[in-house]
mmCIF file of C-alpha atoms in Angstrom:
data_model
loop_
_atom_site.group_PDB
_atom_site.id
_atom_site.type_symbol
_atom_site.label_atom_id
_atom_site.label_comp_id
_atom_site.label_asym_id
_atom_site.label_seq_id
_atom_site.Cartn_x
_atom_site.Cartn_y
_atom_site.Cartn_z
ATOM 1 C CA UNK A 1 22.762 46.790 -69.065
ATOM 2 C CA UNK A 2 20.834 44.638 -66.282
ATOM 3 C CA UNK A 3 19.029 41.579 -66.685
ATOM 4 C CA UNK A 4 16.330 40.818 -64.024
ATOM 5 C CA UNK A 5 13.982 38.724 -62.938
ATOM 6 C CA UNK A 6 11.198 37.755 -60.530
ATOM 7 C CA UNK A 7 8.838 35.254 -59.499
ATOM 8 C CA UNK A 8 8.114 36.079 -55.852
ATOM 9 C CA UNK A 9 6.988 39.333 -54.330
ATOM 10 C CA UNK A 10 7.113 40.752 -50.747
ATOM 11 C CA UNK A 11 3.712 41.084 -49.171
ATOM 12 C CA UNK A 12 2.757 43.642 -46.778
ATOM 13 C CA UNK A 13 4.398 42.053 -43.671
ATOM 14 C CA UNK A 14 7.864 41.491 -45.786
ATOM 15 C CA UNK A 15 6.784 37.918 -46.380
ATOM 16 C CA UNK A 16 7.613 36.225 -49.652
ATOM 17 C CA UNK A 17 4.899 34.763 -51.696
ATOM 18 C CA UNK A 18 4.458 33.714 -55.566
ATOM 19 C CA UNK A 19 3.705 35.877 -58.289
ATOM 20 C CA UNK A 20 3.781 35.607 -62.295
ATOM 21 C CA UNK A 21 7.490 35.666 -63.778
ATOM 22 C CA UNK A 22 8.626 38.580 -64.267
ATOM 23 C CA UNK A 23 11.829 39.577 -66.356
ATOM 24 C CA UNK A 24 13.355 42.445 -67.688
ATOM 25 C CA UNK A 25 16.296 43.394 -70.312
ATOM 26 C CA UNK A 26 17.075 47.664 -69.381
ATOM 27 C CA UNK A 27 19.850 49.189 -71.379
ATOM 28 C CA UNK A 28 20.507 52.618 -69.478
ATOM 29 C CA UNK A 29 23.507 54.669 -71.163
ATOM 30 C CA UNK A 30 24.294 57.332 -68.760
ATOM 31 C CA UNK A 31 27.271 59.806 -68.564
ATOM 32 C CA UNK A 32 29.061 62.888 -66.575
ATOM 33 C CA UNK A 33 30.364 66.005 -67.563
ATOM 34 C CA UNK A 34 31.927 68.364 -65.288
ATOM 35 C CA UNK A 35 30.933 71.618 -66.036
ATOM 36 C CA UNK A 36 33.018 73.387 -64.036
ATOM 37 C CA UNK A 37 35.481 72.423 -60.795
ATOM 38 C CA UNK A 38 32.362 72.319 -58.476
ATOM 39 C CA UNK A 39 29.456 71.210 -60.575
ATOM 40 C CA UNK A 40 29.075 68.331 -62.545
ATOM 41 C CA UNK A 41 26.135 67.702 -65.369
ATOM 42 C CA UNK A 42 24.278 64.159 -64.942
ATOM 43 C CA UNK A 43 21.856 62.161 -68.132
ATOM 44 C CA UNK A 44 20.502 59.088 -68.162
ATOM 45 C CA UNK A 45 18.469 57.457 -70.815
ATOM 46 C CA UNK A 46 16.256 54.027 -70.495
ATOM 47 C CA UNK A 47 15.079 51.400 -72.558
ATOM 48 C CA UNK A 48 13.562 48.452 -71.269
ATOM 49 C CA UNK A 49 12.171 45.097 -72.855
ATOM 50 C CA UNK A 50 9.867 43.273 -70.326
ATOM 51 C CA UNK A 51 7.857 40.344 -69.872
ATOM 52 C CA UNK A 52 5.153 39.120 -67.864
ATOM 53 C CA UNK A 53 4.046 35.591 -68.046
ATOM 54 C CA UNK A 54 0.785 35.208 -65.836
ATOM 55 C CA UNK A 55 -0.131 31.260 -66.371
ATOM 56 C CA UNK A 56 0.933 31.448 -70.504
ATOM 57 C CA UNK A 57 -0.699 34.574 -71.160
ATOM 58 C CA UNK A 58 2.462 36.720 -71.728
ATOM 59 C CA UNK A 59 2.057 40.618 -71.568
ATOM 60 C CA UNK A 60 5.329 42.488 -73.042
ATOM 61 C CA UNK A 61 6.222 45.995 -73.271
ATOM 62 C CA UNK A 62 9.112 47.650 -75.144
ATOM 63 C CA UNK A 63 10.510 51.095 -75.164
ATOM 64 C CA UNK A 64 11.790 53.746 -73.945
ATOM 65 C CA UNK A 65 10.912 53.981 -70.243
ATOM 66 C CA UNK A 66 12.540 57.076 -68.955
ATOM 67 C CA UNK A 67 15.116 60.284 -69.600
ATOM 68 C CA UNK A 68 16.573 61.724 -66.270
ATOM 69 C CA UNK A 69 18.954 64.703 -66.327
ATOM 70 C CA UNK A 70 20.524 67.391 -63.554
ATOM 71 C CA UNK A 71 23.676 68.507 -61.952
ATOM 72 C CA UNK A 72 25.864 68.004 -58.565
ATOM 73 C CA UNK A 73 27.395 70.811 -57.402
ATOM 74 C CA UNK A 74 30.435 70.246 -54.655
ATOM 75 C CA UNK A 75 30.089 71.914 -51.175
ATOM 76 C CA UNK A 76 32.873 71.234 -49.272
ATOM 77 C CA UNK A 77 35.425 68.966 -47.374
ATOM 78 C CA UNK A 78 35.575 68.161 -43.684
ATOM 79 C CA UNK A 79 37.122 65.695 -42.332
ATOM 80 C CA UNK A 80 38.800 63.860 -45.797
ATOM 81 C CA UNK A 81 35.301 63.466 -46.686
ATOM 82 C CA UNK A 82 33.904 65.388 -49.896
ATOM 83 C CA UNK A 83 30.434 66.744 -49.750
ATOM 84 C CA UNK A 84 27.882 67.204 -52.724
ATOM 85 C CA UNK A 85 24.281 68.216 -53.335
ATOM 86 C CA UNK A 86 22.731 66.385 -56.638
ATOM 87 C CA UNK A 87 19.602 66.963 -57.866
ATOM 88 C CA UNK A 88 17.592 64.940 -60.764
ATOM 89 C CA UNK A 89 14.619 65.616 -62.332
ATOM 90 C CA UNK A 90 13.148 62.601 -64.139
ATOM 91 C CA UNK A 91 9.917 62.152 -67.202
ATOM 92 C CA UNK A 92 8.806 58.491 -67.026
ATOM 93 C CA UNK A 93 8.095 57.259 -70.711
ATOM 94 C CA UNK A 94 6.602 53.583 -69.853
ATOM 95 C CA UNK A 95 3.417 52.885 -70.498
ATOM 96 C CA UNK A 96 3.415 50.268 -67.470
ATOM 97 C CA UNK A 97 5.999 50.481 -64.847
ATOM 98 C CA UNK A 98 6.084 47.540 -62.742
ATOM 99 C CA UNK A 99 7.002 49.616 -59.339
ATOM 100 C CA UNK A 100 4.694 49.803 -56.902
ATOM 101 C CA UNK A 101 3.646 53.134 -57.623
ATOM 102 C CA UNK A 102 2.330 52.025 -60.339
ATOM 103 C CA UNK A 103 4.127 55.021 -62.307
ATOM 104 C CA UNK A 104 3.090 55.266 -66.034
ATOM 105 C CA UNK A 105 3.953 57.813 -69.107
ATOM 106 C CA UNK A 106 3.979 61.265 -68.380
ATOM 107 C CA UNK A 107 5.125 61.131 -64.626
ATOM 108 C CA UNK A 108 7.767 63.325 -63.233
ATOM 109 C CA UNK A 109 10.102 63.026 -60.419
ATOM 110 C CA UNK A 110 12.283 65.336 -58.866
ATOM 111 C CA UNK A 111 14.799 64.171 -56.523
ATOM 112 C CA UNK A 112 17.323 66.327 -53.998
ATOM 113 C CA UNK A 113 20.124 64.183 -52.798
ATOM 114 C CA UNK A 114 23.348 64.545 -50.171
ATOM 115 C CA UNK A 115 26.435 62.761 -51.632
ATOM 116 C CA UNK A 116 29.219 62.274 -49.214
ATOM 117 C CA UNK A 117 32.823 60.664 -50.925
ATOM 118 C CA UNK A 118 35.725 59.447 -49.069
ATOM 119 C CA UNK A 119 38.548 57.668 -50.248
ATOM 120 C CA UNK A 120 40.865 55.656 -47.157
ATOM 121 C CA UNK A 121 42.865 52.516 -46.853
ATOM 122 C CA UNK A 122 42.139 49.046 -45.454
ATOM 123 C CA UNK A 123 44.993 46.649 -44.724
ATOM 124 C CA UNK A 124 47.194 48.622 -47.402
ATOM 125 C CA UNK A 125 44.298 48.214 -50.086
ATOM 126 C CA UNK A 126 43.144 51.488 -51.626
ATOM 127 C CA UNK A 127 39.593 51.897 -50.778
ATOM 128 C CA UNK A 128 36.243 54.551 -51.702
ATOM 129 C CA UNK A 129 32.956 54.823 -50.186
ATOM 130 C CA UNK A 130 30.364 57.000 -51.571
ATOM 131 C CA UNK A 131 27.292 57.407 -49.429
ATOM 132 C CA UNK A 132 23.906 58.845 -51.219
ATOM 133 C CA UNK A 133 20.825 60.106 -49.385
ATOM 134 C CA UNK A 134 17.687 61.678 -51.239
ATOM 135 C CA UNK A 135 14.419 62.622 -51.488
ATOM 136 C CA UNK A 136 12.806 62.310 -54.097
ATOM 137 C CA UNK A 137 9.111 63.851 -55.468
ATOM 138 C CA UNK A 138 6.715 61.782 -57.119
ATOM 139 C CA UNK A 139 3.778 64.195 -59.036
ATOM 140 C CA UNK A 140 0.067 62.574 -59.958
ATOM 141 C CA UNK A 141 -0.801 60.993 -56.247
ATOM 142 C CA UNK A 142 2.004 58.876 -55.797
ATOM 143 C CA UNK A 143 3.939 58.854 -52.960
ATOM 144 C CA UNK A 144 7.156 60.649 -52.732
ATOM 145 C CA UNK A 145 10.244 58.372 -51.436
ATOM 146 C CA UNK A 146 13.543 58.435 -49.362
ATOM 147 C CA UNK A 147 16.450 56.948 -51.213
ATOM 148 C CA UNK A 148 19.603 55.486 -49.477
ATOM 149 C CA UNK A 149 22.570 54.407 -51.586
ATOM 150 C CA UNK A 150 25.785 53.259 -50.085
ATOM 151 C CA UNK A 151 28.565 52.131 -52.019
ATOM 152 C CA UNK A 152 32.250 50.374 -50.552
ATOM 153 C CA UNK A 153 34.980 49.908 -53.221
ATOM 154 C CA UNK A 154 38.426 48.863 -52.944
ATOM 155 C CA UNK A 155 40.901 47.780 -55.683
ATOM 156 C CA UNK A 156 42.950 44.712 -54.573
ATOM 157 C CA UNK A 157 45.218 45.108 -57.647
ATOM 158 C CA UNK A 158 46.443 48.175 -59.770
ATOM 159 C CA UNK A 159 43.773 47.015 -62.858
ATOM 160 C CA UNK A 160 40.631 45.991 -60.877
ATOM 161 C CA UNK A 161 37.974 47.090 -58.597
ATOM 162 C CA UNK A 162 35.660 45.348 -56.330
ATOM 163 C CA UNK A 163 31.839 47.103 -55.405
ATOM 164 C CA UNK A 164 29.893 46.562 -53.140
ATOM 165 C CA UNK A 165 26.421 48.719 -53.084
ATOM 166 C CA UNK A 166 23.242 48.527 -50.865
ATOM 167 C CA UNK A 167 20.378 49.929 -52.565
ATOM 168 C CA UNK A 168 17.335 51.168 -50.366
ATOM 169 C CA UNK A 169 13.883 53.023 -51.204
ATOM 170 C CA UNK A 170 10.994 53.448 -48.582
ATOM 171 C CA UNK A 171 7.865 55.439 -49.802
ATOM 172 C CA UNK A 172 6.786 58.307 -47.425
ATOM 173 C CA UNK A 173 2.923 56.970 -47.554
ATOM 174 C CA UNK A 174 0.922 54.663 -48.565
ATOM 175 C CA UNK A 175 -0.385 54.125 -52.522
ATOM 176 C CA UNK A 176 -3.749 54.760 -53.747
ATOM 177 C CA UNK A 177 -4.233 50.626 -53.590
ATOM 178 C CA UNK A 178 -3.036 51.235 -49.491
ATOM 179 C CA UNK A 179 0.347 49.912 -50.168
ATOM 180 C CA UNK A 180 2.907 51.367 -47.840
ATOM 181 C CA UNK A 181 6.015 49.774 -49.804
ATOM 182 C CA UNK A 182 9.845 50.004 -49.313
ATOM 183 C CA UNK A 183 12.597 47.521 -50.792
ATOM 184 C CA UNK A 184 16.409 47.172 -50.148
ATOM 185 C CA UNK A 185 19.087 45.555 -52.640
ATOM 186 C CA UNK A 186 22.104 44.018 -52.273
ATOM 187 C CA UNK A 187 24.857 44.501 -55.436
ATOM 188 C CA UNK A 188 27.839 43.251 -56.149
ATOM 189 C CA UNK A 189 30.726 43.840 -59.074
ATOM 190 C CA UNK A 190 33.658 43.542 -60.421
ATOM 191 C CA UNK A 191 35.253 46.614 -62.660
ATOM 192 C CA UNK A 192 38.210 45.852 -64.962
ATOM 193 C CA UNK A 193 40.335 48.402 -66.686
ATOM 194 C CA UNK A 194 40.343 46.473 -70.024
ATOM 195 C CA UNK A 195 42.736 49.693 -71.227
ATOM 196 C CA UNK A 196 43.527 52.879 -70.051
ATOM 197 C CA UNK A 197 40.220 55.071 -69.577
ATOM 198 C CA UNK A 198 38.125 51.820 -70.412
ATOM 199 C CA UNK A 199 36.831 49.506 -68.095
ATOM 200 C CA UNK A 200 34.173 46.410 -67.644
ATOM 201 C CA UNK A 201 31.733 45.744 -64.862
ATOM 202 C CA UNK A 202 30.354 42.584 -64.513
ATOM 203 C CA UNK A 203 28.188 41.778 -61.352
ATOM 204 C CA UNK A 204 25.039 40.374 -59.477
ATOM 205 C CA UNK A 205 22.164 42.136 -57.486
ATOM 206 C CA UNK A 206 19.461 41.151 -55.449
ATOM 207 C CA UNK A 207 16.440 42.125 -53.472
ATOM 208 C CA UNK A 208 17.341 41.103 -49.742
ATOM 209 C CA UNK A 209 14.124 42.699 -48.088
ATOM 210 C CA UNK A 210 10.894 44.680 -48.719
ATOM 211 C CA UNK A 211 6.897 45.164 -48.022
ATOM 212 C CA UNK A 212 4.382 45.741 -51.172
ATOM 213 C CA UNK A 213 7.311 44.968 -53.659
ATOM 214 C CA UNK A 214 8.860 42.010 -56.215
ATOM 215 C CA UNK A 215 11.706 40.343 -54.737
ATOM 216 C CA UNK A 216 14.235 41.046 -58.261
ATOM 217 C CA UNK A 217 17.404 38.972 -58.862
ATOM 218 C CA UNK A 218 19.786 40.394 -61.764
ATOM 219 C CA UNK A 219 22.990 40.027 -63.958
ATOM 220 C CA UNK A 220 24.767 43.940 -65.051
ATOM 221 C CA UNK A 221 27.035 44.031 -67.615
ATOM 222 C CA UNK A 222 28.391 47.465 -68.049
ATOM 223 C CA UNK A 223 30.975 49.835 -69.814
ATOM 224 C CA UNK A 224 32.759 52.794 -68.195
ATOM 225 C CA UNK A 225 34.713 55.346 -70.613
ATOM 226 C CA UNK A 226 36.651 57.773 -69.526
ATOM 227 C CA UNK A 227 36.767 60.986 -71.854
#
């Protein structure tokens, strides 16, 4: 579950400006299965309550915004390092998105991603990193994107883990409105095992750059179950 909101956007030379608040409640359950050794199933589900108050006129939407399912499949090792393909295909629900896009119900992506996983050790502190770079396919005119996610984690005690995750999304052209946007995200959480194959993740994110995009602050709350 995140919590976000906005009242400034990024203009087309990565300049801040004001805009109408923005917030938004999304509850997102979304799970793994492994299939098999080498492939792995991946679902997501979305709902999302949001709000936009544009000088006391408030316009609201609530609903189901988006159901995204597909696979990794494991390729190798080199080097310590453990090498994946993923790919997602994803049916937009929402009515009115509020990315730049302007993505509405009825859309479909379909995204192809490299995932590269390494775990190491830093000052005798058990560490991860998990590095994800995609493409992904936007249908209807909108312009398809390039998607880096990079994610350090290292647990500083048996029971708890510390994340941190940059989020990044550039669009390979412009929008129909001439918009050539791309945003970047900063994240960070803390993940306690509350009991064995149970654990909480509290943590913070925010939007750190972008061009033709809302600059987004946010609270997560999330639990993990192991099954």
């Amino acid at each position: 579950m995140t919590h976000t909101t906005a009242d400034e956007r990024y203009d087309t030379d990565g300049k801040k400006q004001w805009k109408p608040r923005y917030t938004k409640l999304e509850i997102a359950p979304y799970a793994e299965y492994g299939l098999t050794r080498r492939l792995t199933l991946v679902g997501e589900v979305a709902w999302v309550s949001d709000e936009t108050d544009f000088f006391g006129i408030k316009f609201e939407e609530r609903g189901l915004t988006r159901i995204k399912a597909g696979g990794r499949l494991a390729i190798g090792t080199w080097n310590e390092a453990h090498f994946s393909l993923q790919s997602l295909a994803t049916v937009h629900l929402a009515h009115a998105a509020n990315d730049p896009a302007a993505t509405k119900s009825g859309d479909a992506d379909a995204e192809l991603a490299l995932v590269v996983a390494q775990n190491d050790t830093l000052l005798g502190i058990d560490t991860f990193s998990v590095q994800e770079i995609g493409y992904r396919y936007r249908d209807r005119d909108r312009p398809d994107e390039v998607r880096a996610d990079l994610t350090f984690g290292l647990k500083p005690w048996p029971d708890t883990m510390l994340l941190v995750r940059s989020l990044n999304t550039v669009a390979t052209k412009s929008t129909a409105a001439g918009a050539s946007y791309q945003s970047g995200k900063l994240a960070l959480s803390l993940v306690y095992d509350i009991v064995p194959g149970c654990a909480l993740e509290a943590g913070i994110e925010r939007s750190v750059f972008g061009r033709d995009a809302i600059a987004e602050k946010g609270l997560r709350l999330a639990v993990w179950y192991r099954f």
